[in-house]
Amino acid sequence: MNNTALQAEEIYKTYHLGGCELPVLRGVNFELKRGEFVALQGASGSGKSTLLQLLGGLDRPTSGTIRFQGEPLRLQTAQQAAVFRGNNVGFVFQAYHLLPDLDALENVMLPAQVQRTSQAEALLRARELLSTVGLADRMENRPSELSGGEQQRVAIARALMNDPEIVLADEPTGNLDSNTEAVIIDLLNKLHQERNLTLLVATHDEVVAAAAQRVEHLIDGKLTD
Ligand code: ADP
Ligand code: MG
């Protein structure tokens, strides 16, 4: 079995804005091994979210190759990209992105709908995941009835629903106070250790970066250790 989860080879990404070119990534080389917890650090606007989107199949590079478990990603259609993400990638965002009309349990179960998981199986797994993130007694609460930290824990449980090969978290503590941030960092650490989660966390926060096994810095469109 291939020991690398993700590889980026000479990744370039240039955005085109009304006739202007904005080169964001300029030759990124990167490897994420299975079971690794890596932090991606960089100033605001340095391209962290852009790189996560490329690695997770949400967007495609201008040039260069992304490999998933050794094989080049070939996501020609939106459908192919959606299937890849659904099977392999869990996303966690700064603003949680929970659906307001669904309760915690229903939010966590959402990713299972694109899989061929039975409702009963999905329910069981969603309950187990919400317990794991410490929300066993909040399963029937809607996002508006939960604190920011609790909403992010729901979002983390949702990211794990399809048992993804990789979890990509984009500023997961960016909206949280420092106490709540510590809770989320501890949770990510626990999941990494107990479930051997492969985790890439973009952050401009030193505290989050300090929790990772390795830190990559995005500067001038390139990575340095
Ligand atoms: P970070 O996550 O490190 O703050 P981003 O990847 O969000 O950085 O953005 C990097 C640069 O690319 C910024 O200058 C941003 O304005 C620009 N950018 C990001 N997404 C787009 C887009 N879809 N179209 C045009 N420019 C973008
Ligand atoms: Mg960002």
PDB file of C-alpha atoms and ligand atoms in Angstrom:
ATOM      1  CA  MET A   1       0.000   0.000   0.000  1.00  0.00           C
ATOM      2  CA  ASN A   2       1.204   3.485  -0.868  1.00  0.00           C
ATOM      3  CA  ASN A   3       2.517   5.351   2.164  1.00  0.00           C
ATOM      4  CA  THR A   4       1.861   8.830   0.762  1.00  0.00           C
ATOM      5  CA  ALA A   5      -1.581  10.343   1.077  1.00  0.00           C
ATOM      6  CA  LEU A   6      -0.992  13.439  -1.038  1.00  0.00           C
ATOM      7  CA  GLN A   7       1.771  14.849  -3.164  1.00  0.00           C
ATOM      8  CA  ALA A   8       2.002  18.180  -4.940  1.00  0.00           C
ATOM      9  CA  GLU A   9       4.564  18.502  -7.727  1.00  0.00           C
ATOM     10  CA  GLU A  10       5.481  21.941  -9.083  1.00  0.00           C
ATOM     11  CA  ILE A  11       2.021  23.362  -8.457  1.00  0.00           C
ATOM     12  CA  TYR A  12       1.251  26.742  -9.972  1.00  0.00           C
ATOM     13  CA  LYS A  13      -2.024  28.565  -9.505  1.00  0.00           C
ATOM     14  CA  THR A  14      -2.778  31.899 -11.124  1.00  0.00           C
ATOM     15  CA  TYR A  15      -6.114  33.643 -10.753  1.00  0.00           C
ATOM     16  CA  HIS A  16      -7.380  35.843 -13.567  1.00  0.00           C
ATOM     17  CA  LEU A  17      -9.255  38.917 -12.467  1.00  0.00           C
ATOM     18  CA  GLY A  18     -10.622  41.247 -15.141  1.00  0.00           C
ATOM     19  CA  GLY A  19      -7.566  41.102 -17.378  1.00  0.00           C
ATOM     20  CA  CYS A  20      -5.115  40.996 -14.458  1.00  0.00           C
ATOM     21  CA  GLU A  21      -3.132  37.927 -13.511  1.00  0.00           C
ATOM     22  CA  LEU A  22      -2.612  37.081  -9.862  1.00  0.00           C
ATOM     23  CA  PRO A  23      -0.005  34.342  -9.430  1.00  0.00           C
ATOM     24  CA  VAL A  24      -0.659  32.789  -5.990  1.00  0.00           C
ATOM     25  CA  LEU A  25       1.199  29.467  -6.007  1.00  0.00           C
ATOM     26  CA  ARG A  26       4.536  29.441  -7.826  1.00  0.00           C
ATOM     27  CA  GLY A  27       6.054  26.008  -7.737  1.00  0.00           C
ATOM     28  CA  VAL A  28       4.731  24.266  -4.632  1.00  0.00           C
ATOM     29  CA  ASN A  29       6.198  20.846  -3.830  1.00  0.00           C
ATOM     30  CA  PHE A  30       4.693  18.975  -0.925  1.00  0.00           C
ATOM     31  CA  GLU A  31       4.130  15.521   0.470  1.00  0.00           C
ATOM     32  CA  LEU A  32       1.675  14.397   3.133  1.00  0.00           C
ATOM     33  CA  LYS A  33       2.262  10.886   4.438  1.00  0.00           C
ATOM     34  CA  ARG A  34      -0.483   8.657   5.716  1.00  0.00           C
ATOM     35  CA  GLY A  35      -1.176   9.307   9.377  1.00  0.00           C
ATOM     36  CA  GLU A  36       0.716  12.598   9.395  1.00  0.00           C
ATOM     37  CA  PHE A  37      -0.531  15.809  11.043  1.00  0.00           C
ATOM     38  CA  VAL A  38       0.927  18.772   9.176  1.00  0.00           C
ATOM     39  CA  ALA A  39       0.255  22.481   9.626  1.00  0.00           C
ATOM     40  CA  LEU A  40       0.320  24.862   6.681  1.00  0.00           C
ATOM     41  CA  GLN A  41       1.283  28.280   7.940  1.00  0.00           C
ATOM     42  CA  GLY A  42       1.392  31.553   6.077  1.00  0.00           C
ATOM     43  CA  ALA A  43       0.220  35.148   6.218  1.00  0.00           C
ATOM     44  CA  SER A  44      -3.303  36.044   5.249  1.00  0.00           C
ATOM     45  CA  GLY A  45      -3.498  36.060   1.458  1.00  0.00           C
ATOM     46  CA  SER A  46      -0.433  33.840   1.001  1.00  0.00           C
ATOM     47  CA  GLY A  47      -2.478  31.093  -0.686  1.00  0.00           C
ATOM     48  CA  LYS A  48      -3.216  28.572   2.091  1.00  0.00           C
ATOM     49  CA  SER A  49      -6.881  28.175   1.186  1.00  0.00           C
ATOM     50  CA  THR A  50      -5.974  27.993  -2.492  1.00  0.00           C
ATOM     51  CA  LEU A  51      -3.548  25.129  -1.862  1.00  0.00           C
ATOM     52  CA  LEU A  52      -6.054  23.241   0.307  1.00  0.00           C
ATOM     53  CA  GLN A  53      -8.692  23.600  -2.411  1.00  0.00           C
ATOM     54  CA  LEU A  54      -6.326  22.148  -5.001  1.00  0.00           C
ATOM     55  CA  LEU A  55      -5.248  19.268  -2.742  1.00  0.00           C
ATOM     56  CA  GLY A  56      -8.858  18.441  -1.898  1.00  0.00           C
ATOM     57  CA  GLY A  57     -10.180  18.480  -5.455  1.00  0.00           C
ATOM     58  CA  LEU A  58     -12.253  21.651  -5.033  1.00  0.00           C
ATOM     59  CA  ASP A  59     -10.277  23.408  -7.769  1.00  0.00           C
ATOM     60  CA  ARG A  60      -7.580  22.552 -10.297  1.00  0.00           C
ATOM     61  CA  PRO A  61      -4.032  23.933 -10.554  1.00  0.00           C
ATOM     62  CA  THR A  62      -2.930  26.093 -13.467  1.00  0.00           C
ATOM     63  CA  SER A  63      -0.081  23.614 -13.885  1.00  0.00           C
ATOM     64  CA  GLY A  64       1.607  20.836 -11.955  1.00  0.00           C
ATOM     65  CA  THR A  65       0.448  17.484 -10.641  1.00  0.00           C
ATOM     66  CA  ILE A  66      -1.426  16.475  -7.524  1.00  0.00           C
ATOM     67  CA  ARG A  67      -1.123  12.829  -6.588  1.00  0.00           C
ATOM     68  CA  PHE A  68      -3.477  10.984  -4.294  1.00  0.00           C
ATOM     69  CA  GLN A  69      -1.964   7.766  -2.922  1.00  0.00           C
ATOM     70  CA  GLY A  70       0.617   7.935  -5.686  1.00  0.00           C
ATOM     71  CA  GLU A  71      -1.811   8.327  -8.583  1.00  0.00           C
ATOM     72  CA  PRO A  72      -2.266  11.661 -10.412  1.00  0.00           C
ATOM     73  CA  LEU A  73      -5.650  13.246  -9.733  1.00  0.00           C
ATOM     74  CA  ARG A  74      -7.572  13.462 -12.974  1.00  0.00           C
ATOM     75  CA  LEU A  75     -10.709  15.359 -12.166  1.00  0.00           C
ATOM     76  CA  GLN A  76     -12.058  16.442 -15.540  1.00  0.00           C
ATOM     77  CA  THR A  77     -15.675  16.963 -14.548  1.00  0.00           C
ATOM     78  CA  ALA A  78     -17.449  18.386 -11.528  1.00  0.00           C
ATOM     79  CA  GLN A  79     -18.993  14.956 -11.038  1.00  0.00           C
ATOM     80  CA  GLN A  80     -15.586  13.227 -10.926  1.00  0.00           C
ATOM     81  CA  ALA A  81     -14.344  15.811  -8.452  1.00  0.00           C
ATOM     82  CA  ALA A  82     -17.419  15.373  -6.248  1.00  0.00           C
ATOM     83  CA  VAL A  83     -17.002  11.594  -6.191  1.00  0.00           C
ATOM     84  CA  PHE A  84     -13.314  11.939  -5.304  1.00  0.00           C
ATOM     85  CA  ARG A  85     -14.091  14.308  -2.458  1.00  0.00           C
ATOM     86  CA  GLY A  86     -17.001  12.263  -1.187  1.00  0.00           C
ATOM     87  CA  ASN A  87     -14.906   9.116  -0.988  1.00  0.00           C
ATOM     88  CA  ASN A  88     -11.618  10.506   0.217  1.00  0.00           C
ATOM     89  CA  VAL A  89     -11.628  13.996   1.672  1.00  0.00           C
ATOM     90  CA  GLY A  90     -13.128  15.514   4.807  1.00  0.00           C
ATOM     91  CA  PHE A  91     -13.231  19.317   4.910  1.00  0.00           C
ATOM     92  CA  VAL A  92     -13.395  21.547   7.966  1.00  0.00           C
ATOM     93  CA  PHE A  93     -13.841  25.288   7.429  1.00  0.00           C
ATOM     94  CA  GLN A  94     -13.359  28.360   9.593  1.00  0.00           C
ATOM     95  CA  ALA A  95     -17.073  29.223   9.468  1.00  0.00           C
ATOM     96  CA  TYR A  96     -18.305  25.636  10.111  1.00  0.00           C
ATOM     97  CA  HIS A  97     -20.759  25.670   7.146  1.00  0.00           C
ATOM     98  CA  LEU A  98     -23.455  23.652   8.902  1.00  0.00           C
ATOM     99  CA  LEU A  99     -26.967  23.666   7.443  1.00  0.00           C
ATOM    100  CA  PRO A 100     -29.111  25.809   9.771  1.00  0.00           C
ATOM    101  CA  ASP A 101     -32.348  23.842   9.394  1.00  0.00           C
ATOM    102  CA  LEU A 102     -30.785  20.485  10.263  1.00  0.00           C
ATOM    103  CA  ASP A 103     -29.877  19.360  13.758  1.00  0.00           C
ATOM    104  CA  ALA A 104     -26.371  18.178  14.670  1.00  0.00           C
ATOM    105  CA  LEU A 105     -27.119  14.550  13.897  1.00  0.00           C
ATOM    106  CA  GLU A 106     -28.626  15.352  10.483  1.00  0.00           C
ATOM    107  CA  ASN A 107     -25.678  17.598   9.620  1.00  0.00           C
ATOM    108  CA  VAL A 108     -23.209  14.835  10.434  1.00  0.00           C
ATOM    109  CA  MET A 109     -25.193  12.318   8.395  1.00  0.00           C
ATOM    110  CA  LEU A 110     -25.261  14.497   5.261  1.00  0.00           C
ATOM    111  CA  PRO A 111     -22.088  13.157   3.573  1.00  0.00           C
ATOM    112  CA  ALA A 112     -23.458   9.606   3.839  1.00  0.00           C
ATOM    113  CA  GLN A 113     -26.256  10.519   1.459  1.00  0.00           C
ATOM    114  CA  VAL A 114     -23.892  10.562  -1.509  1.00  0.00           C
ATOM    115  CA  GLN A 115     -22.531   7.157  -0.496  1.00  0.00           C
ATOM    116  CA  ARG A 116     -24.511   3.949  -0.626  1.00  0.00           C
ATOM    117  CA  THR A 117     -24.712   3.785   3.138  1.00  0.00           C
ATOM    118  CA  SER A 118     -27.985   2.603   4.649  1.00  0.00           C
ATOM    119  CA  GLN A 119     -29.862   5.093   6.814  1.00  0.00           C
ATOM    120  CA  ALA A 120     -29.506   2.847   9.859  1.00  0.00           C
ATOM    121  CA  GLU A 121     -25.745   2.509   9.397  1.00  0.00           C
ATOM    122  CA  ALA A 122     -25.353   6.252   8.867  1.00  0.00           C
ATOM    123  CA  LEU A 123     -27.373   7.007  11.984  1.00  0.00           C
ATOM    124  CA  LEU A 124     -25.259   4.673  14.076  1.00  0.00           C
ATOM    125  CA  ARG A 125     -22.018   6.151  12.788  1.00  0.00           C
ATOM    126  CA  ALA A 126     -23.163   9.764  13.170  1.00  0.00           C
ATOM    127  CA  ARG A 127     -24.121   9.077  16.798  1.00  0.00           C
ATOM    128  CA  GLU A 128     -20.774   7.447  17.458  1.00  0.00           C
ATOM    129  CA  LEU A 129     -18.911  10.401  15.899  1.00  0.00           C
ATOM    130  CA  LEU A 130     -20.867  13.003  17.841  1.00  0.00           C
ATOM    131  CA  SER A 131     -20.043  11.105  21.033  1.00  0.00           C
ATOM    132  CA  THR A 132     -16.380  11.048  20.025  1.00  0.00           C
ATOM    133  CA  VAL A 133     -16.349  14.839  19.669  1.00  0.00           C
ATOM    134  CA  GLY A 134     -18.084  15.200  23.044  1.00  0.00           C
ATOM    135  CA  LEU A 135     -21.566  16.125  21.862  1.00  0.00           C
ATOM    136  CA  ALA A 136     -23.545  13.029  22.847  1.00  0.00           C
ATOM    137  CA  ASP A 137     -26.118  15.202  24.588  1.00  0.00           C
ATOM    138  CA  ARG A 138     -26.466  17.843  21.842  1.00  0.00           C
ATOM    139  CA  MET A 139     -27.396  15.662  18.872  1.00  0.00           C
ATOM    140  CA  GLU A 140     -30.820  17.164  18.380  1.00  0.00           C
ATOM    141  CA  ASN A 141     -29.741  20.782  18.627  1.00  0.00           C
ATOM    142  CA  ARG A 142     -29.615  22.985  15.555  1.00  0.00           C
ATOM    143  CA  PRO A 143     -26.497  25.083  14.825  1.00  0.00           C
ATOM    144  CA  SER A 144     -28.129  28.254  16.213  1.00  0.00           C
ATOM    145  CA  GLU A 145     -28.491  26.462  19.560  1.00  0.00           C
ATOM    146  CA  LEU A 146     -24.790  25.565  19.709  1.00  0.00           C
ATOM    147  CA  SER A 147     -21.706  27.623  20.551  1.00  0.00           C
ATOM    148  CA  GLY A 148     -19.025  28.233  17.943  1.00  0.00           C
ATOM    149  CA  GLY A 149     -16.809  25.536  19.399  1.00  0.00           C
ATOM    150  CA  GLU A 150     -19.693  23.064  19.462  1.00  0.00           C
ATOM    151  CA  GLN A 151     -20.570  23.880  15.860  1.00  0.00           C
ATOM    152  CA  GLN A 152     -16.975  23.250  14.855  1.00  0.00           C
ATOM    153  CA  ARG A 153     -17.064  19.890  16.659  1.00  0.00           C
ATOM    154  CA  VAL A 154     -20.181  18.982  14.662  1.00  0.00           C
ATOM    155  CA  ALA A 155     -18.335  20.017  11.492  1.00  0.00           C
ATOM    156  CA  ILE A 156     -15.379  17.810  12.460  1.00  0.00           C
ATOM    157  CA  ALA A 157     -17.704  14.851  13.042  1.00  0.00           C
ATOM    158  CA  ARG A 158     -19.286  15.526   9.640  1.00  0.00           C
ATOM    159  CA  ALA A 159     -15.839  15.586   8.012  1.00  0.00           C
ATOM    160  CA  LEU A 160     -15.199  12.088   9.410  1.00  0.00           C
ATOM    161  CA  MET A 161     -18.561  10.635   8.376  1.00  0.00           C
ATOM    162  CA  ASN A 162     -17.324   8.888   5.240  1.00  0.00           C
ATOM    163  CA  ASP A 163     -14.102   7.731   6.898  1.00  0.00           C
ATOM    164  CA  PRO A 164     -11.965   9.927   4.602  1.00  0.00           C
ATOM    165  CA  GLU A 165      -8.346   9.212   3.706  1.00  0.00           C
ATOM    166  CA  ILE A 166      -7.435  12.826   4.421  1.00  0.00           C
ATOM    167  CA  VAL A 167      -8.895  15.680   6.446  1.00  0.00           C
ATOM    168  CA  LEU A 168      -8.216  19.237   5.286  1.00  0.00           C
ATOM    169  CA  ALA A 169      -8.978  21.939   7.821  1.00  0.00           C
ATOM    170  CA  ASP A 170      -8.877  25.601   6.775  1.00  0.00           C
ATOM    171  CA  GLU A 171      -8.359  27.919   9.776  1.00  0.00           C
ATOM    172  CA  PRO A 172     -10.540  25.653  11.939  1.00  0.00           C
ATOM    173  CA  THR A 173     -10.056  27.814  15.036  1.00  0.00           C
ATOM    174  CA  GLY A 174     -10.122  31.176  13.258  1.00  0.00           C
ATOM    175  CA  ASN A 175     -13.504  32.187  14.719  1.00  0.00           C
ATOM    176  CA  LEU A 176     -12.908  30.837  18.231  1.00  0.00           C
ATOM    177  CA  ASP A 177     -11.591  32.305  21.478  1.00  0.00           C
ATOM    178  CA  SER A 178      -8.369  30.851  22.873  1.00  0.00           C
ATOM    179  CA  ASN A 179     -10.049  28.464  25.367  1.00  0.00           C
ATOM    180  CA  THR A 180     -12.285  27.003  22.694  1.00  0.00           C
ATOM    181  CA  GLU A 181      -9.358  26.895  20.312  1.00  0.00           C
ATOM    182  CA  ALA A 182      -7.516  24.660  22.801  1.00  0.00           C
ATOM    183  CA  VAL A 183     -10.497  22.288  22.911  1.00  0.00           C
ATOM    184  CA  ILE A 184     -10.517  21.984  19.113  1.00  0.00           C
ATOM    185  CA  ILE A 185      -6.735  21.457  18.962  1.00  0.00           C
ATOM    186  CA  ASP A 186      -6.978  18.720  21.620  1.00  0.00           C
ATOM    187  CA  LEU A 187      -9.775  17.082  19.647  1.00  0.00           C
ATOM    188  CA  LEU A 188      -7.790  17.128  16.398  1.00  0.00           C
ATOM    189  CA  ASN A 189      -4.797  15.699  18.254  1.00  0.00           C
ATOM    190  CA  LYS A 190      -6.927  12.948  19.776  1.00  0.00           C
ATOM    191  CA  LEU A 191      -8.452  12.020  16.405  1.00  0.00           C
ATOM    192  CA  HIS A 192      -5.025  12.020  14.811  1.00  0.00           C
ATOM    193  CA  GLN A 193      -3.657   9.684  17.472  1.00  0.00           C
ATOM    194  CA  GLU A 194      -6.621   7.381  18.038  1.00  0.00           C
ATOM    195  CA  ARG A 195      -7.822   7.090  14.443  1.00  0.00           C
ATOM    196  CA  ASN A 196      -4.503   7.575  12.699  1.00  0.00           C
ATOM    197  CA  LEU A 197      -6.076  10.477  10.881  1.00  0.00           C
ATOM    198  CA  THR A 198      -4.113  12.125   8.066  1.00  0.00           C
ATOM    199  CA  LEU A 199      -4.529  15.803   8.726  1.00  0.00           C
ATOM    200  CA  LEU A 200      -3.499  19.024   7.007  1.00  0.00           C
ATOM    201  CA  VAL A 201      -4.439  22.200   8.857  1.00  0.00           C
ATOM    202  CA  ALA A 202      -4.040  25.657   7.323  1.00  0.00           C
ATOM    203  CA  THR A 203      -3.570  28.318   9.958  1.00  0.00           C
ATOM    204  CA  HIS A 204      -1.873  31.619  10.606  1.00  0.00           C
ATOM    205  CA  ASP A 205      -1.955  30.774  14.308  1.00  0.00           C
ATOM    206  CA  GLU A 206       1.243  29.671  16.105  1.00  0.00           C
ATOM    207  CA  VAL A 207      -0.712  27.714  18.722  1.00  0.00           C
ATOM    208  CA  VAL A 208      -2.361  25.506  16.119  1.00  0.00           C
ATOM    209  CA  ALA A 209       0.893  25.042  14.229  1.00  0.00           C
ATOM    210  CA  ALA A 210       2.658  23.992  17.446  1.00  0.00           C
ATOM    211  CA  ALA A 211       0.293  21.028  17.782  1.00  0.00           C
ATOM    212  CA  ALA A 212       1.311  19.562  14.398  1.00  0.00           C
ATOM    213  CA  GLN A 213       4.139  17.096  13.767  1.00  0.00           C
ATOM    214  CA  ARG A 214       5.531  19.256  11.004  1.00  0.00           C
ATOM    215  CA  VAL A 215       4.982  22.807   9.807  1.00  0.00           C
ATOM    216  CA  GLU A 216       5.204  24.003   6.223  1.00  0.00           C
ATOM    217  CA  HIS A 217       5.408  27.733   5.553  1.00  0.00           C
ATOM    218  CA  LEU A 218       3.862  29.256   2.462  1.00  0.00           C
ATOM    219  CA  ILE A 219       5.915  32.278   1.467  1.00  0.00           C
ATOM    220  CA  ASP A 220       5.951  34.012  -1.924  1.00  0.00           C
ATOM    221  CA  GLY A 221       3.992  31.173  -3.487  1.00  0.00           C
ATOM    222  CA  LYS A 222       6.385  28.439  -2.335  1.00  0.00           C
ATOM    223  CA  LEU A 223       6.736  26.127   0.648  1.00  0.00           C
ATOM    224  CA  THR A 224       9.627  26.077   3.092  1.00  0.00           C
ATOM    225  CA  ASP A 225       9.938  24.005   6.274  1.00  0.00           C
TER     226      ASP A 225
HETATM  227  P1  ADP B   1      -4.996  32.541   2.459  1.00  0.00           P
HETATM  228  O1  ADP B   1      -5.932  31.389   2.659  1.00  0.00           O
HETATM  229  O2  ADP B   1      -3.573  32.203   2.778  1.00  0.00           O
HETATM  230  O3  ADP B   1      -5.436  33.775   3.190  1.00  0.00           O
HETATM  231  P2  ADP B   1      -6.045  32.554  -0.239  1.00  0.00           P
HETATM  232  O4  ADP B   1      -5.650  31.267  -0.858  1.00  0.00           O
HETATM  233  O5  ADP B   1      -7.434  32.680   0.228  1.00  0.00           O
HETATM  234  O6  ADP B   1      -4.998  32.912   0.896  1.00  0.00           O
HETATM  235  O7  ADP B   1      -5.808  33.726  -1.285  1.00  0.00           O
HETATM  236  C1  ADP B   1      -4.555  33.956  -1.905  1.00  0.00           C
HETATM  237  C2  ADP B   1      -4.691  35.123  -2.880  1.00  0.00           C
HETATM  238  O8  ADP B   1      -5.517  34.734  -3.972  1.00  0.00           O
HETATM  239  C3  ADP B   1      -5.360  36.353  -2.283  1.00  0.00           C
HETATM  240  O9  ADP B   1      -4.739  37.487  -2.839  1.00  0.00           O
HETATM  241  C4  ADP B   1      -6.794  36.241  -2.749  1.00  0.00           C
HETATM  242  O10 ADP B   1      -7.383  37.503  -2.852  1.00  0.00           O
HETATM  243  C5  ADP B   1      -6.656  35.566  -4.091  1.00  0.00           C
HETATM  244  N1  ADP B   1      -7.796  34.701  -4.443  1.00  0.00           N
HETATM  245  C6  ADP B   1      -8.249  33.653  -3.721  1.00  0.00           C
HETATM  246  N2  ADP B   1      -9.277  33.031  -4.338  1.00  0.00           N
HETATM  247  C7  ADP B   1      -9.480  33.715  -5.495  1.00  0.00           C
HETATM  248  C8  ADP B   1     -10.392  33.576  -6.576  1.00  0.00           C
HETATM  249  N3  ADP B   1     -11.309  32.590  -6.618  1.00  0.00           N
HETATM  250  N4  ADP B   1     -10.299  34.454  -7.597  1.00  0.00           N
HETATM  251  C9  ADP B   1      -9.382  35.443  -7.577  1.00  0.00           C
HETATM  252  N5  ADP B   1      -8.488  35.628  -6.593  1.00  0.00           N
HETATM  253  C10 ADP B   1      -8.521  34.788  -5.558  1.00  0.00           C
HETATM  254 MG    MG B   2      -7.589  31.196   3.813  1.00  0.00          MG
END
